[in-house]
């Protein structure tokens, strides 16, 4: 959430500085930061703040052991 990020960094101005933005950009976010900003905030906060799971790419399940797909000659 935007407010969690603001609280973590201390103010809208400090959050904007950490992201290389101007403070008015933060005001436009609404309840949640944009997806790529969420990932950037997660990185800059050392994982203290997490990006929403819904924005992360889905991982494909591996089918079987890849080593068994190779045939010995």
PDB file of N, CA and C in Angstrom:
ATOM      1  N   UNK A   1       0.836  -1.192   0.000  1.00  0.00           N
ATOM      2  CA  UNK A   1       0.000   0.000   0.000  1.00  0.00           C
ATOM      3  C   UNK A   1       0.876   1.249   0.000  1.00  0.00           C
ATOM      4  N   UNK A   2       0.380   2.280  -0.606  1.00  0.00           N
ATOM      5  CA  UNK A   2       1.116   3.532  -0.694  1.00  0.00           C
ATOM      6  C   UNK A   2       1.468   4.076   0.684  1.00  0.00           C
ATOM      7  N   UNK A   3       0.504   4.060   1.593  1.00  0.00           N
ATOM      8  CA  UNK A   3       0.743   4.625   2.917  1.00  0.00           C
ATOM      9  C   UNK A   3       1.826   3.843   3.672  1.00  0.00           C
ATOM     10  N   UNK A   4       1.884   2.543   3.489  1.00  0.00           N
ATOM     11  CA  UNK A   4       2.936   1.740   4.129  1.00  0.00           C
ATOM     12  C   UNK A   4       4.315   2.167   3.622  1.00  0.00           C
ATOM     13  N   UNK A   5       4.421   2.432   2.328  1.00  0.00           N
ATOM     14  CA  UNK A   5       5.693   2.863   1.746  1.00  0.00           C
ATOM     15  C   UNK A   5       6.075   4.244   2.273  1.00  0.00           C
ATOM     16  N   UNK A   6       5.113   5.127   2.367  1.00  0.00           N
ATOM     17  CA  UNK A   6       5.376   6.473   2.896  1.00  0.00           C
ATOM     18  C   UNK A   6       5.851   6.369   4.340  1.00  0.00           C
ATOM     19  N   UNK A   7       5.170   5.558   5.127  1.00  0.00           N
ATOM     20  CA  UNK A   7       5.559   5.389   6.527  1.00  0.00           C
ATOM     21  C   UNK A   7       6.968   4.803   6.636  1.00  0.00           C
ATOM     22  N   UNK A   8       7.279   3.842   5.801  1.00  0.00           N
ATOM     23  CA  UNK A   8       8.592   3.197   5.859  1.00  0.00           C
ATOM     24  C   UNK A   8       9.714   4.189   5.551  1.00  0.00           C
ATOM     25  N   UNK A   9       9.519   5.022   4.526  1.00  0.00           N
ATOM     26  CA  UNK A   9      10.565   5.952   4.116  1.00  0.00           C
ATOM     27  C   UNK A   9      10.520   7.277   4.877  1.00  0.00           C
ATOM     28  N   UNK A  10       9.438   7.520   5.607  1.00  0.00           N
ATOM     29  CA  UNK A  10       9.351   8.699   6.469  1.00  0.00           C
ATOM     30  C   UNK A  10       8.451   9.811   5.980  1.00  0.00           C
ATOM     31  N   UNK A  11       8.324   9.961   4.679  1.00  0.00           N
ATOM     32  CA  UNK A  11       7.444  10.991   4.117  1.00  0.00           C
ATOM     33  C   UNK A  11       7.303  10.744   2.613  1.00  0.00           C
ATOM     34  N   UNK A  12       6.329  11.414   2.015  1.00  0.00           N
ATOM     35  CA  UNK A  12       6.182  11.316   0.558  1.00  0.00           C
ATOM     36  C   UNK A  12       7.444  11.817  -0.130  1.00  0.00           C
ATOM     37  N   UNK A  13       8.008  12.891   0.386  1.00  0.00           N
ATOM     38  CA  UNK A  13       9.208  13.477  -0.214  1.00  0.00           C
ATOM     39  C   UNK A  13      10.383  12.488  -0.158  1.00  0.00           C
ATOM     40  N   UNK A  14      10.581  11.841   0.979  1.00  0.00           N
ATOM     41  CA  UNK A  14      11.688  10.887   1.107  1.00  0.00           C
ATOM     42  C   UNK A  14      11.469   9.649   0.247  1.00  0.00           C
ATOM     43  N   UNK A  15      10.225   9.196   0.153  1.00  0.00           N
ATOM     44  CA  UNK A  15       9.908   8.063  -0.723  1.00  0.00           C
ATOM     45  C   UNK A  15      10.203   8.438  -2.174  1.00  0.00           C
ATOM     46  N   UNK A  16       9.763   9.610  -2.579  1.00  0.00           N
ATOM     47  CA  UNK A  16      10.008  10.076  -3.945  1.00  0.00           C
ATOM     48  C   UNK A  16      11.510  10.156  -4.225  1.00  0.00           C
ATOM     49  N   UNK A  17      12.278  10.691  -3.302  1.00  0.00           N
ATOM     50  CA  UNK A  17      13.732  10.783  -3.488  1.00  0.00           C
ATOM     51  C   UNK A  17      14.352   9.403  -3.646  1.00  0.00           C
ATOM     52  N   UNK A  18      13.921   8.448  -2.829  1.00  0.00           N
ATOM     53  CA  UNK A  18      14.463   7.093  -2.895  1.00  0.00           C
ATOM     54  C   UNK A  18      14.195   6.455  -4.259  1.00  0.00           C
ATOM     55  N   UNK A  19      13.065   6.816  -4.868  1.00  0.00           N
ATOM     56  CA  UNK A  19      12.676   6.251  -6.154  1.00  0.00           C
ATOM     57  C   UNK A  19      13.137   7.098  -7.340  1.00  0.00           C
ATOM     58  N   UNK A  20      13.759   8.227  -7.066  1.00  0.00           N
ATOM     59  CA  UNK A  20      14.189   9.107  -8.145  1.00  0.00           C
ATOM     60  C   UNK A  20      13.035   9.855  -8.783  1.00  0.00           C
ATOM     61  N   UNK A  21      12.002  10.135  -7.991  1.00  0.00           N
ATOM     62  CA  UNK A  21      10.804  10.819  -8.485  1.00  0.00           C
ATOM     63  C   UNK A  21      10.634  12.158  -7.795  1.00  0.00           C
ATOM     64  N   UNK A  22       9.645  12.906  -8.250  1.00  0.00           N
ATOM     65  CA  UNK A  22       9.214  14.127  -7.571  1.00  0.00           C
ATOM     66  C   UNK A  22       8.013  13.769  -6.700  1.00  0.00           C
ATOM     67  N   UNK A  23       7.847  14.483  -5.610  1.00  0.00           N
ATOM     68  CA  UNK A  23       6.790  14.188  -4.641  1.00  0.00           C
ATOM     69  C   UNK A  23       5.391  14.148  -5.244  1.00  0.00           C
ATOM     70  N   UNK A  24       5.021  15.028  -6.190  1.00  0.00           N
ATOM     71  CA  UNK A  24       3.668  14.951  -6.741  1.00  0.00           C
ATOM     72  C   UNK A  24       3.332  13.610  -7.401  1.00  0.00           C
ATOM     73  N   UNK A  25       4.346  12.895  -7.876  1.00  0.00           N
ATOM     74  CA  UNK A  25       4.105  11.577  -8.471  1.00  0.00           C
ATOM     75  C   UNK A  25       3.508  10.618  -7.447  1.00  0.00           C
ATOM     76  N   UNK A  26       3.970  10.698  -6.219  1.00  0.00           N
ATOM     77  CA  UNK A  26       3.483   9.818  -5.154  1.00  0.00           C
ATOM     78  C   UNK A  26       2.001  10.098  -4.881  1.00  0.00           C
ATOM     79  N   UNK A  27       1.616  11.379  -4.926  1.00  0.00           N
ATOM     80  CA  UNK A  27       0.217  11.770  -4.669  1.00  0.00           C
ATOM     81  C   UNK A  27      -0.753  11.138  -5.663  1.00  0.00           C
ATOM     82  N   UNK A  28      -0.284  10.842  -6.871  1.00  0.00           N
ATOM     83  CA  UNK A  28      -1.145  10.311  -7.930  1.00  0.00           C
ATOM     84  C   UNK A  28      -1.373   8.804  -7.830  1.00  0.00           C
ATOM     85  N   UNK A  29      -0.652   8.116  -6.950  1.00  0.00           N
ATOM     86  CA  UNK A  29      -0.711   6.664  -6.900  1.00  0.00           C
ATOM     87  C   UNK A  29      -2.028   6.087  -6.406  1.00  0.00           C
ATOM     88  N   UNK A  30      -2.713   6.755  -5.521  1.00  0.00           N
ATOM     89  CA  UNK A  30      -3.908   6.170  -4.936  1.00  0.00           C
ATOM     90  C   UNK A  30      -3.522   5.177  -3.846  1.00  0.00           C
ATOM     91  N   UNK A  31      -4.308   4.128  -3.707  1.00  0.00           N
ATOM     92  CA  UNK A  31      -4.113   3.173  -2.608  1.00  0.00           C
ATOM     93  C   UNK A  31      -2.838   2.335  -2.747  1.00  0.00           C
ATOM     94  N   UNK A  32      -2.487   1.974  -3.973  1.00  0.00           N
ATOM     95  CA  UNK A  32      -1.309   1.130  -4.196  1.00  0.00           C
ATOM     96  C   UNK A  32      -0.381   1.750  -5.235  1.00  0.00           C
ATOM     97  N   UNK A  33       0.934   1.613  -5.029  1.00  0.00           N
ATOM     98  CA  UNK A  33       1.883   2.089  -6.029  1.00  0.00           C
ATOM     99  C   UNK A  33       1.743   1.291  -7.329  1.00  0.00           C
ATOM    100  N   UNK A  34       2.175   1.863  -8.460  1.00  0.00           N
ATOM    101  CA  UNK A  34       2.180   1.101  -9.714  1.00  0.00           C
ATOM    102  C   UNK A  34       3.020  -0.173  -9.561  1.00  0.00           C
ATOM    103  N   UNK A  35       2.753  -1.154 -10.399  1.00  0.00           N
ATOM    104  CA  UNK A  35       3.376  -2.475 -10.273  1.00  0.00           C
ATOM    105  C   UNK A  35       4.895  -2.427 -10.232  1.00  0.00           C
ATOM    106  N   UNK A  36       5.520  -1.752 -11.185  1.00  0.00           N
ATOM    107  CA  UNK A  36       6.977  -1.721 -11.203  1.00  0.00           C
ATOM    108  C   UNK A  36       7.543  -0.960 -10.015  1.00  0.00           C
ATOM    109  N   UNK A  37       6.818   0.054  -9.545  1.00  0.00           N
ATOM    110  CA  UNK A  37       7.258   0.782  -8.349  1.00  0.00           C
ATOM    111  C   UNK A  37       7.177  -0.127  -7.119  1.00  0.00           C
ATOM    112  N   UNK A  38       6.178  -1.002  -7.078  1.00  0.00           N
ATOM    113  CA  UNK A  38       6.083  -1.936  -5.956  1.00  0.00           C
ATOM    114  C   UNK A  38       7.328  -2.817  -5.887  1.00  0.00           C
ATOM    115  N   UNK A  39       7.782  -3.282  -7.025  1.00  0.00           N
ATOM    116  CA  UNK A  39       8.986  -4.114  -7.059  1.00  0.00           C
ATOM    117  C   UNK A  39      10.213  -3.304  -6.637  1.00  0.00           C
ATOM    118  N   UNK A  40      10.268  -2.054  -7.073  1.00  0.00           N
ATOM    119  CA  UNK A  40      11.380  -1.185  -6.696  1.00  0.00           C
ATOM    120  C   UNK A  40      11.357  -0.904  -5.193  1.00  0.00           C
ATOM    121  N   UNK A  41      10.190  -0.654  -4.643  1.00  0.00           N
ATOM    122  CA  UNK A  41      10.048  -0.392  -3.207  1.00  0.00           C
ATOM    123  C   UNK A  41      10.440  -1.624  -2.406  1.00  0.00           C
ATOM    124  N   UNK A  42      10.046  -2.797  -2.874  1.00  0.00           N
ATOM    125  CA  UNK A  42      10.431  -4.039  -2.185  1.00  0.00           C
ATOM    126  C   UNK A  42      11.958  -4.149  -2.124  1.00  0.00           C
ATOM    127  N   UNK A  43      12.596  -3.856  -3.230  1.00  0.00           N
ATOM    128  CA  UNK A  43      14.060  -3.931  -3.283  1.00  0.00           C
ATOM    129  C   UNK A  43      14.701  -2.879  -2.375  1.00  0.00           C
ATOM    130  N   UNK A  44      14.245  -1.634  -2.483  1.00  0.00           N
ATOM    131  CA  UNK A  44      14.832  -0.551  -1.690  1.00  0.00           C
ATOM    132  C   UNK A  44      14.586  -0.704  -0.193  1.00  0.00           C
ATOM    133  N   UNK A  45      13.501  -1.377   0.175  1.00  0.00           N
ATOM    134  CA  UNK A  45      13.192  -1.563   1.599  1.00  0.00           C
ATOM    135  C   UNK A  45      13.856  -2.821   2.155  1.00  0.00           C
ATOM    136  N   UNK A  46      14.638  -3.500   1.327  1.00  0.00           N
ATOM    137  CA  UNK A  46      15.297  -4.722   1.783  1.00  0.00           C
ATOM    138  C   UNK A  46      14.316  -5.842   2.078  1.00  0.00           C
ATOM    139  N   UNK A  47      13.153  -5.779   1.417  1.00  0.00           N
ATOM    140  CA  UNK A  47      12.140  -6.815   1.608  1.00  0.00           C
ATOM    141  C   UNK A  47      11.177  -6.537   2.751  1.00  0.00           C
ATOM    142  N   UNK A  48      11.365  -5.430   3.446  1.00  0.00           N
ATOM    143  CA  UNK A  48      10.444  -5.081   4.538  1.00  0.00           C
ATOM    144  C   UNK A  48       9.038  -4.822   3.999  1.00  0.00           C
ATOM    145  N   UNK A  49       8.972  -4.260   2.789  1.00  0.00           N
ATOM    146  CA  UNK A  49       7.692  -4.050   2.105  1.00  0.00           C
ATOM    147  C   UNK A  49       7.670  -4.990   0.911  1.00  0.00           C
ATOM    148  N   UNK A  50       6.566  -5.651   0.706  1.00  0.00           N
ATOM    149  CA  UNK A  50       6.452  -6.651  -0.361  1.00  0.00           C
ATOM    150  C   UNK A  50       5.512  -6.178  -1.463  1.00  0.00           C
ATOM    151  N   UNK A  51       5.882  -6.483  -2.704  1.00  0.00           N
ATOM    152  CA  UNK A  51       4.992  -6.236  -3.833  1.00  0.00           C
ATOM    153  C   UNK A  51       3.791  -7.171  -3.723  1.00  0.00           C
ATOM    154  N   UNK A  52       2.658  -6.736  -4.228  1.00  0.00           N
ATOM    155  CA  UNK A  52       1.461  -7.572  -4.212  1.00  0.00           C
ATOM    156  C   UNK A  52       1.718  -8.833  -5.029  1.00  0.00           C
ATOM    157  N   UNK A  53       1.333  -9.972  -4.494  1.00  0.00           N
ATOM    158  CA  UNK A  53       1.581 -11.245  -5.186  1.00  0.00           C
ATOM    159  C   UNK A  53       0.888 -11.305  -6.536  1.00  0.00           C
ATOM    160  N   UNK A  54      -0.210 -10.595  -6.688  1.00  0.00           N
ATOM    161  CA  UNK A  54      -0.974 -10.647  -7.933  1.00  0.00           C
ATOM    162  C   UNK A  54      -0.206 -10.033  -9.106  1.00  0.00           C
ATOM    163  N   UNK A  55       0.821  -9.222  -8.850  1.00  0.00           N
ATOM    164  CA  UNK A  55       1.568  -8.610  -9.952  1.00  0.00           C
ATOM    165  C   UNK A  55       2.754  -9.452 -10.382  1.00  0.00           C
ATOM    166  N   UNK A  56       3.121 -10.439  -9.583  1.00  0.00           N
ATOM    167  CA  UNK A  56       4.283 -11.256  -9.905  1.00  0.00           C
ATOM    168  C   UNK A  56       3.930 -12.294 -10.954  1.00  0.00           C
ATOM    169  N   UNK A  57       4.862 -12.616 -11.831  1.00  0.00           N
ATOM    170  CA  UNK A  57       4.567 -13.624 -12.854  1.00  0.00           C
ATOM    171  C   UNK A  57       4.315 -14.983 -12.222  1.00  0.00           C
ATOM    172  N   UNK A  58       3.427 -15.725 -12.825  1.00  0.00           N
ATOM    173  CA  UNK A  58       3.114 -17.068 -12.333  1.00  0.00           C
ATOM    174  C   UNK A  58       4.250 -18.004 -12.732  1.00  0.00           C
ATOM    175  N   UNK A  59       4.633 -18.874 -11.813  1.00  0.00           N
ATOM    176  CA  UNK A  59       5.687 -19.842 -12.109  1.00  0.00           C
ATOM    177  C   UNK A  59       5.067 -21.088 -12.688  1.00  0.00           C
ATOM    178  N   UNK A  60       5.679 -21.595 -13.738  1.00  0.00           N
ATOM    179  CA  UNK A  60       5.200 -22.833 -14.335  1.00  0.00           C
ATOM    180  C   UNK A  60       5.719 -24.007 -13.521  1.00  0.00           C
ATOM    181  N   UNK A  61       4.863 -24.984 -13.342  1.00  0.00           N
ATOM    182  CA  UNK A  61       5.275 -26.210 -12.648  1.00  0.00           C
ATOM    183  C   UNK A  61       6.106 -27.044 -13.611  1.00  0.00           C
ATOM    184  N   UNK A  62       7.210 -27.550 -13.129  1.00  0.00           N
ATOM    185  CA  UNK A  62       8.036 -28.415 -13.970  1.00  0.00           C
ATOM    186  C   UNK A  62       7.371 -29.777 -14.087  1.00  0.00           C
ATOM    187  N   UNK A  63       7.413 -30.329 -15.272  1.00  0.00           N
ATOM    188  CA  UNK A  63       6.818 -31.643 -15.498  1.00  0.00           C
ATOM    189  C   UNK A  63       7.928 -32.679 -15.455  1.00  0.00           C
ATOM    190  N   UNK A  64       7.987 -33.379 -14.368  1.00  0.00           N
ATOM    191  CA  UNK A  64       8.976 -34.438 -14.238  1.00  0.00           C
ATOM    192  C   UNK A  64      10.374 -33.891 -14.049  1.00  0.00           C
ATOM    193  N   UNK A  65      11.302 -34.766 -13.930  1.00  0.00           N
ATOM    194  CA  UNK A  65      12.695 -34.408 -13.742  1.00  0.00           C
ATOM    195  C   UNK A  65      13.320 -34.141 -15.102  1.00  0.00           C
ATOM    196  N   UNK A  66      13.909 -32.974 -15.274  1.00  0.00           N
ATOM    197  CA  UNK A  66      14.488 -32.634 -16.565  1.00  0.00           C
ATOM    198  C   UNK A  66      15.612 -33.583 -16.937  1.00  0.00           C
ATOM    199  N   UNK A  67      16.323 -34.099 -15.966  1.00  0.00           N
ATOM    200  CA  UNK A  67      17.431 -35.012 -16.265  1.00  0.00           C
ATOM    201  C   UNK A  67      16.918 -36.276 -16.940  1.00  0.00           C
ATOM    202  N   UNK A  68      15.674 -36.666 -16.643  1.00  0.00           N
ATOM    203  CA  UNK A  68      15.135 -37.891 -17.262  1.00  0.00           C
ATOM    204  C   UNK A  68      14.742 -37.669 -18.719  1.00  0.00           C
ATOM    205  N   UNK A  69      14.723 -36.395 -19.167  1.00  0.00           N
ATOM    206  CA  UNK A  69      14.381 -36.101 -20.547  1.00  0.00           C
ATOM    207  C   UNK A  69      15.546 -36.362 -21.498  1.00  0.00           C
ATOM    208  N   UNK A  70      16.724 -36.523 -20.965  1.00  0.00           N
ATOM    209  CA  UNK A  70      17.913 -36.765 -21.800  1.00  0.00           C
ATOM    210  C   UNK A  70      18.134 -38.253 -21.960  1.00  0.00           C
ATOM    211  N   UNK A  71      18.469 -38.651 -23.181  1.00  0.00           N
ATOM    212  CA  UNK A  71      18.730 -40.062 -23.452  1.00  0.00           C
ATOM    213  C   UNK A  71      20.229 -40.256 -23.603  1.00  0.00           C
ATOM    214  N   UNK A  72      20.711 -41.294 -22.984  1.00  0.00           N
ATOM    215  CA  UNK A  72      22.131 -41.614 -23.124  1.00  0.00           C
ATOM    216  C   UNK A  72      22.345 -42.280 -24.458  1.00  0.00           C
ATOM    217  N   UNK A  73      23.500 -42.017 -25.081  1.00  0.00           N
ATOM    218  CA  UNK A  73      23.821 -42.632 -26.368  1.00  0.00           C
ATOM    219  C   UNK A  73      24.828 -43.722 -26.184  1.00  0.00           C
TER     220      UNK A  73
END
